[in-house]
Coordinates of C-alpha atoms in Angstrom, one line a residue:
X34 CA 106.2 121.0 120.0
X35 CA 103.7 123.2 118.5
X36 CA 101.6 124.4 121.2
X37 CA 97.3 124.7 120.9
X38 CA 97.8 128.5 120.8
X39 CA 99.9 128.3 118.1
X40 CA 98.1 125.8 116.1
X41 CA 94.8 128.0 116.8
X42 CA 96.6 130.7 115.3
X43 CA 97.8 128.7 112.4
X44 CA 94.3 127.5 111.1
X45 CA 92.7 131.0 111.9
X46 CA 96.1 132.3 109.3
X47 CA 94.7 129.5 106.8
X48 CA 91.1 130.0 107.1
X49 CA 91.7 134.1 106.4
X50 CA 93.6 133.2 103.4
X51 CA 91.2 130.9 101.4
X52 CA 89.1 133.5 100.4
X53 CA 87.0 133.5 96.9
X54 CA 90.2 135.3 95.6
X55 CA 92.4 132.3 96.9
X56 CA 89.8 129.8 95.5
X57 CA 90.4 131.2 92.1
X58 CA 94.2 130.6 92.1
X59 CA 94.0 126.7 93.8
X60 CA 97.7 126.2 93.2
X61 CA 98.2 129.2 95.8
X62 CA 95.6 127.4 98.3
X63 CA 97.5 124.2 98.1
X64 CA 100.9 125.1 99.0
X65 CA 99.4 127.2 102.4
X66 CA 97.8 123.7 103.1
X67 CA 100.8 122.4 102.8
X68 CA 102.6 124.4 105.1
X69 CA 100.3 124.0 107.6
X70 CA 101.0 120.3 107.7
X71 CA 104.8 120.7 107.3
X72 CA 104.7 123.3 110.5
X73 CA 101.5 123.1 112.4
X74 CA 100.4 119.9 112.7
X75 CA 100.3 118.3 116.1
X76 CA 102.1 115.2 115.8
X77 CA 98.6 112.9 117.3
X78 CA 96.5 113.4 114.8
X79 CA 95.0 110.4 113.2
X80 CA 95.6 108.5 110.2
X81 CA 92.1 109.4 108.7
X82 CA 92.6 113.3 108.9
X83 CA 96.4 112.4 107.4
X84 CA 94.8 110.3 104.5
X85 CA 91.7 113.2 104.0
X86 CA 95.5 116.0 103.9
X87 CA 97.0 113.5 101.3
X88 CA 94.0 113.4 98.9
X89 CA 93.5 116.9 98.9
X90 CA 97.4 117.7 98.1
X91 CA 99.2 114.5 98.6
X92 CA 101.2 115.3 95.4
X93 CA 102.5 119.0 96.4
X94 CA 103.1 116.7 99.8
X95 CA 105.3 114.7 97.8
X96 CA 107.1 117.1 95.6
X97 CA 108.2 118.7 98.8
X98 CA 109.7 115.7 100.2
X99 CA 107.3 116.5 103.1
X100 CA 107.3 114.1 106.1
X101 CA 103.5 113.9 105.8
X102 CA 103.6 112.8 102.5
X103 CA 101.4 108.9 103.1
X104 CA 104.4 106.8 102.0
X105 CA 102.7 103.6 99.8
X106 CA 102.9 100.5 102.2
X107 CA 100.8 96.9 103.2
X108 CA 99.6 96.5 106.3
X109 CA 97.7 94.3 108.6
X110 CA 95.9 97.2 110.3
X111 CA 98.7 96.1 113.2
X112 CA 101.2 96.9 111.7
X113 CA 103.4 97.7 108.3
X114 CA 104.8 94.6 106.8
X115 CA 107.9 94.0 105.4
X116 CA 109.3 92.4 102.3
X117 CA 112.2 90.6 103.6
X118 CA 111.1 87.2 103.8
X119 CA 112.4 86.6 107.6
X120 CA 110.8 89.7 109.0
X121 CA 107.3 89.0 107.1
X122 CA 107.5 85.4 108.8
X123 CA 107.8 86.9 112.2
X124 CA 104.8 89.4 111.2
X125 CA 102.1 87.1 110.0
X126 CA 103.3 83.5 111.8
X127 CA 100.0 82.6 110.8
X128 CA 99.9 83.9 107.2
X129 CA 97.7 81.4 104.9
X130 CA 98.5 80.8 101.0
X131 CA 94.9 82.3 100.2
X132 CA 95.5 86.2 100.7
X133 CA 92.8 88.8 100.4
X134 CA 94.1 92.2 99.4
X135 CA 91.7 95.6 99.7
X136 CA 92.7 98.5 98.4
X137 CA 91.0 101.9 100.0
X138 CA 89.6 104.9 98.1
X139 CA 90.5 108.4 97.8
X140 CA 90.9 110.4 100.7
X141 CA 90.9 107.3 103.0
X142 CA 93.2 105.2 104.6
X143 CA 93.8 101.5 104.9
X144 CA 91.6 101.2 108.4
X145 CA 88.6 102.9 106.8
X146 CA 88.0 99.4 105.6
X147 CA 86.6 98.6 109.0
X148 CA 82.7 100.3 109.1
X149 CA 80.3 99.9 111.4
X150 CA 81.5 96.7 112.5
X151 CA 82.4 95.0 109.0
X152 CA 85.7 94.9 107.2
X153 CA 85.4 93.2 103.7
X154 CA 88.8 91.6 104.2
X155 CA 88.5 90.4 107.8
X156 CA 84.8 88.5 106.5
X157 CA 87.1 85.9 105.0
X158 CA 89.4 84.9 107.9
X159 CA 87.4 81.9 108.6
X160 CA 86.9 81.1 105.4
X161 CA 91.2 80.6 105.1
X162 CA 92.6 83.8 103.9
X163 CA 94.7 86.3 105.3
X164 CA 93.4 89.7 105.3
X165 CA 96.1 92.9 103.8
X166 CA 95.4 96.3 103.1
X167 CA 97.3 98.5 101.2
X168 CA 97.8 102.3 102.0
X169 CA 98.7 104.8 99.4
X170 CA 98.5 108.7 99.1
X171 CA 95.6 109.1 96.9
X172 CA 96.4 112.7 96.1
X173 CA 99.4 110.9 93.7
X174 CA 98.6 110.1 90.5
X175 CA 96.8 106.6 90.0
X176 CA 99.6 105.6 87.2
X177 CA 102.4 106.2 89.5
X178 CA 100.3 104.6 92.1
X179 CA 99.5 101.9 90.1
X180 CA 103.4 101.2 88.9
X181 CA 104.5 101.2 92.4
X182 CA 101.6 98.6 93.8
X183 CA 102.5 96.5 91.0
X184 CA 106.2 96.1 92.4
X185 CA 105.7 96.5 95.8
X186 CA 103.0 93.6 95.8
X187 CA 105.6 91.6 93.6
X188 CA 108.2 91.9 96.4
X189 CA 105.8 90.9 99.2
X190 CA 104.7 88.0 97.3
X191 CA 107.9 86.7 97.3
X192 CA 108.8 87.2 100.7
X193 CA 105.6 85.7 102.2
X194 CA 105.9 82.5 104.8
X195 CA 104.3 80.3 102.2
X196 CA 103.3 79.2 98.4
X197 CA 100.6 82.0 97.9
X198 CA 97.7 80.1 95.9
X199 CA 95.5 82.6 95.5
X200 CA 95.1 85.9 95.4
X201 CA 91.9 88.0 96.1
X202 CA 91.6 92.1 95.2
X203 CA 88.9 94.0 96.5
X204 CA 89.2 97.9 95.6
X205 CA 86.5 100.7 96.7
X206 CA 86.3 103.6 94.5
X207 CA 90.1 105.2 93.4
X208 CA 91.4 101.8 94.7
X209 CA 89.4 99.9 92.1
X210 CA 91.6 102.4 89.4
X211 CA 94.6 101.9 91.3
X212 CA 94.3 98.1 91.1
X213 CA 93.8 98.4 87.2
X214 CA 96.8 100.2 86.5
X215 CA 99.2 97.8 89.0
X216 CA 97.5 95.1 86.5
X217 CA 98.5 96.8 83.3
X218 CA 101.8 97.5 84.9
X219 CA 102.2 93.8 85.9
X220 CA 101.4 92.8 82.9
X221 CA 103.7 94.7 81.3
X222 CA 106.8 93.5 83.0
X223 CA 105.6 90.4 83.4
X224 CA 105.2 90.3 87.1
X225 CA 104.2 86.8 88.8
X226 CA 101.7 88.2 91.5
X227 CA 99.0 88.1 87.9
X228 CA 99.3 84.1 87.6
X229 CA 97.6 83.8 91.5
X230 CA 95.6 87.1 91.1
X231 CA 91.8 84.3 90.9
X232 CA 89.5 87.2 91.6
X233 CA 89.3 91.3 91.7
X234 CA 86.4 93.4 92.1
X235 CA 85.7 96.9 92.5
X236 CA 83.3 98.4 94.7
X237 CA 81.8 101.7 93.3
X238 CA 85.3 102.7 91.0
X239 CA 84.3 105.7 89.0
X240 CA 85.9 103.6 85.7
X241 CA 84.8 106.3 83.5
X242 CA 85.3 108.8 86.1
X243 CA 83.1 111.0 88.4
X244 CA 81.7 114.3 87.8
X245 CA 84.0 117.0 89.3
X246 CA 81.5 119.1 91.2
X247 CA 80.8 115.9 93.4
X248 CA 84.6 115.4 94.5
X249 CA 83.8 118.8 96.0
X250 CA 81.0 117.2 97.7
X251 CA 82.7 114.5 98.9
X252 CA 85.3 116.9 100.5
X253 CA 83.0 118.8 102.3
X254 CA 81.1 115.4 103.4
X255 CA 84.7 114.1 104.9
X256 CA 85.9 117.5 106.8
X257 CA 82.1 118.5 108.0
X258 CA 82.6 116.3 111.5
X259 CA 85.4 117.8 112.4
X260 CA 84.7 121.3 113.5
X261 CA 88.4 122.6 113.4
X262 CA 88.4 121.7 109.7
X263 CA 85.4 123.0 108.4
X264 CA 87.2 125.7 106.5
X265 CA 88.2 122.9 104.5
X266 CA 84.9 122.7 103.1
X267 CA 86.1 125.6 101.1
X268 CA 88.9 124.0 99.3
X269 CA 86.5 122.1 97.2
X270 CA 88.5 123.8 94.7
X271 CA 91.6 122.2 95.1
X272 CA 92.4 119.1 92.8
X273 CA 95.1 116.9 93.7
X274 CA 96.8 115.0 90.5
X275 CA 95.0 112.3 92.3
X276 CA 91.8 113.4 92.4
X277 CA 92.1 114.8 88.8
X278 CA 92.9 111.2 87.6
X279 CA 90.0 110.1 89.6
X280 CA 87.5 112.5 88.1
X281 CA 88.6 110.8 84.3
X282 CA 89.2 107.4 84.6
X283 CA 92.7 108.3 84.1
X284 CA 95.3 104.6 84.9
X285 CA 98.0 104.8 82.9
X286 CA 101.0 107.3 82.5
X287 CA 99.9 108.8 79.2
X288 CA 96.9 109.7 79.9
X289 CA 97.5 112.6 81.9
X290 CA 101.1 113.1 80.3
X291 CA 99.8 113.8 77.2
X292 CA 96.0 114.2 77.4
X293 CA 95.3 115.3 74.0
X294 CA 97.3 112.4 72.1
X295 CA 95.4 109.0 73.4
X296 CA 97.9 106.2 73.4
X297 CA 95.5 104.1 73.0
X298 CA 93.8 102.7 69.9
X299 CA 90.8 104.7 68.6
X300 CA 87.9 102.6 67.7
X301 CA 84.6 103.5 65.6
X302 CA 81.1 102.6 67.1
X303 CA 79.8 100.8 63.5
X304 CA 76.0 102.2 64.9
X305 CA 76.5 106.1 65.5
X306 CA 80.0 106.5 63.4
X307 CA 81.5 108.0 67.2
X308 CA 85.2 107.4 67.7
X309 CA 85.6 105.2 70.4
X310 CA 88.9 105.2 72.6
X311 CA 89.8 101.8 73.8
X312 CA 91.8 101.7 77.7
X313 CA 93.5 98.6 79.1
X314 CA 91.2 96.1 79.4
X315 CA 90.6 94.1 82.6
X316 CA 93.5 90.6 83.0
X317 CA 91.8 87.9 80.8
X318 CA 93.0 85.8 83.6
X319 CA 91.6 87.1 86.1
X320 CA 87.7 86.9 87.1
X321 CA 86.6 90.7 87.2
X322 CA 83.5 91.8 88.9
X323 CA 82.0 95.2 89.1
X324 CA 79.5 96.1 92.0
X325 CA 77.5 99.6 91.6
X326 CA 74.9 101.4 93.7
X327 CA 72.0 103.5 93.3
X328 CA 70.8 106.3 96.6
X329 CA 67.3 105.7 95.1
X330 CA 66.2 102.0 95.5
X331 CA 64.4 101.6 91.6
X332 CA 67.2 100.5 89.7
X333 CA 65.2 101.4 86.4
X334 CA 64.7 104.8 87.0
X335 CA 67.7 106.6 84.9
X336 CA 67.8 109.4 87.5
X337 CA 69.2 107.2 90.2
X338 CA 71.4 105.9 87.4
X339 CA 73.1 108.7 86.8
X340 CA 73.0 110.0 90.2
X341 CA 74.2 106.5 91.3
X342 CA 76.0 106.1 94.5
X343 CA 76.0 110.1 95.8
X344 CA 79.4 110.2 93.7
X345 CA 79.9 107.6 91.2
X346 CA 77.6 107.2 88.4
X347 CA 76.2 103.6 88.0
X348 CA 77.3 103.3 83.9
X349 CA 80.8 104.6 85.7
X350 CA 81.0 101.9 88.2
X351 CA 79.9 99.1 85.9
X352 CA 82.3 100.7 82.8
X353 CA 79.8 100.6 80.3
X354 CA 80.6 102.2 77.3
X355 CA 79.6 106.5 78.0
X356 CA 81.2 109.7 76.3
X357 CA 83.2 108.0 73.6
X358 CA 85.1 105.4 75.6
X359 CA 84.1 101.3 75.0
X360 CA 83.0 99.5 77.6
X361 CA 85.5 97.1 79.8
X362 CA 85.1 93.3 79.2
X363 CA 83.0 92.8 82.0
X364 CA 80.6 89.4 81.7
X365 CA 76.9 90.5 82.3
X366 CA 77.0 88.5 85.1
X367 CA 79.9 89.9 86.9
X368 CA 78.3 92.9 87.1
X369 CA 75.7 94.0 90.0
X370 CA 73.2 97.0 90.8
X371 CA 72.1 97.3 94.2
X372 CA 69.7 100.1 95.6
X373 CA 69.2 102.0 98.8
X374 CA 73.1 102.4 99.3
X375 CA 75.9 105.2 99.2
X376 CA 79.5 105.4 98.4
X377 CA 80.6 104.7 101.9
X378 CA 77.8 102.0 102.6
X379 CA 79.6 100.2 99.9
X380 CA 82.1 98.7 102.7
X381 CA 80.0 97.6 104.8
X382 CA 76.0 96.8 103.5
X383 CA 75.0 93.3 104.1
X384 CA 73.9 92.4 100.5
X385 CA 77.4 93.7 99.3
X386 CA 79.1 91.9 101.6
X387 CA 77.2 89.1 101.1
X388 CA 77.4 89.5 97.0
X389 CA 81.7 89.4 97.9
X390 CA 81.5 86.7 99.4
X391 CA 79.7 85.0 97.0
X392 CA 82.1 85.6 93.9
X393 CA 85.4 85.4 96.2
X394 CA 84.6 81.7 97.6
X395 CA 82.5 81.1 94.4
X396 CA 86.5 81.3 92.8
X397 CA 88.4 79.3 95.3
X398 CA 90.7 76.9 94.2

């Protein structure tokens, strides 16, 4: 047991060695972080400070083999369900065939879904679904996220109590990105969970990516409560292959295994003469809806545009065609500005909840 001397002296070692020298050589910063979670941790802290760790350098976490390392599971907010059919029975005795699946963002975990009373998942319990949540460690890459969700969910599916009829995805931010990939992924091997997949939608995902500088923002924004963790405000630095994926849009493998050789077909706008590169699209199968929000409440103005949510760019969130890359094949009317709201109010504002609601029973079978 580490004891709160020892964990004072710990953070006091860590906070002495992220100096601007430190900063400038991030990989060095991330491996001290890292050992302060392998060996001076105290075993109570929460999930939230675990997911905030994971995002920051989730995958050093993982290349380690470290025990804090967020291991990718569903949940319940209850507990961690299982894909063996007899156990998953036990789990959810009252598990519906209409399942509504939200998928977090970076840095947070699968309880951050519940905000100041609402929980996008939970609005639809009356309404005959089962609320899941998946939790992942966002400082992973999105492809390798994305791979494994596709699976995973293909294993629960078939283990749960009854015929699932329809399946509802809600992803905020990275878990919108997360949710494309495990789409490509299941379409590639020709996973079944697609054929029920009846509605997704993303709720401020940075499709086209978000501007580095404001992932350092959001960092400082997460740590600043916590007075024992303020020195974290100076690892705005550090970028996890997570949050690197994040920052471009990045879904699929090749995109950040080889960078500067697109897989993907390169189109040309017929207007300007700009190479275009085309990504995976969204399922044809599946109705796709993207919501975006603006801090400023004049949707017009192209200032709160481009400032957008406090992190994500509104021409992001919608995935409208920017910097070379076509747009997704999002119908006008799937896609939705509102104004007054930030990243985080995104999980819990009235209008958006109300605008979910709409499309998701809108789409029932």
């Amino acid at each position: 047991m580490i004891s709160k001397n020892e964990w004072s002296e710990k953070l006091k070692s860590l906070k002495e060695d992220i100096s601007s020298k430190v900063i400038e050589n991030s990989e060095f910063a991330k491996q001290r972080v890292v050992e302060l979670l392998e060996h001076g941790l105290p075993p109570a802290q929460g999930d939230a400070l675990l997911a905030s760790f994971n995002g920051l350098v989730g995958d050093h976490l993982l290349q380690r083999n470290s025990r804090f390392a967020i291991p990718m599971v569903f949940t319940d907010h209850t507990q961690h369900l299982s894909d063996d059919a007899e156990v998953l029975e036990r789990q959810l005795p009252d598990a519906s065939g209409r399942i509504v699946l939200c998928v977090h963002g970076w840095c947070m975990a699968d309880k951050g879904w519940v905000r100041k009373g609402h929980d996008h998942g939970k609005q639809f319990i009356n309404a005959g679904y089962t609320p899941i949540y998946l939790w992942y460690n966002t400082g992973n890459h999105i492809s390798l996220n994305g791979e494994e969700f596709a699976f995973r969910l293909e294993k629960l599916l078939q283990a749960w109590p009854c015929e699932v009829k329809e399946l509802v995805i809600i992803g905020h931010s990275m878990g919108g990105l997360v949710t494309r990939s495990a789409c490509h992924y299941a379409g590639l091997n020709q996973l079944q969970w697609l054929q029920v997949l009846r509605t997704f939608i993303t709720l401020g995902t940075p499709h086209n990516g978000a501007p580095l500088a404001k992932l350092a923002c959001w960092i400082d924004e997460q740590v600043a409560d916590t007075p024992q963790l303020k020195f974290l405000q100076k690892l705005g630095e550090i970028r996890s292959s997570g949050s690197k994926d994040l920052s471009r849009g990045y879904i699929v493998h090749e995109d950040w295994q080889a960078p500067t050789i697109p897989f993907k077909q390169v189109e040309q706008d017929t207007a300007t003469g700009t190479a275009l590169i085309q990504r995976p699209t969204l399922p044809d199968t599946v109705q796709c809806y993207a919501i975006a929000s603006c801090l400023g409440k004049n949707l017009q103005d192209e200032n709160n545009r481009k400032l957008g949510d406090g992190l994500v760019p509104v021409a992001s969130a919608l995935a409208e065609s920017t910097k070379g890359v076509l747009a997704l094949n999002y119908p006008t009317e799937h896609k939705w500005v509102v104004g007054g709201v930030d990243h985080l109010d995104l999980l819990n504002h009235p209008a958006v909840a109300a605008k979910v609601s709409e499309w998701v029973l809108g789409n029932t079978l």
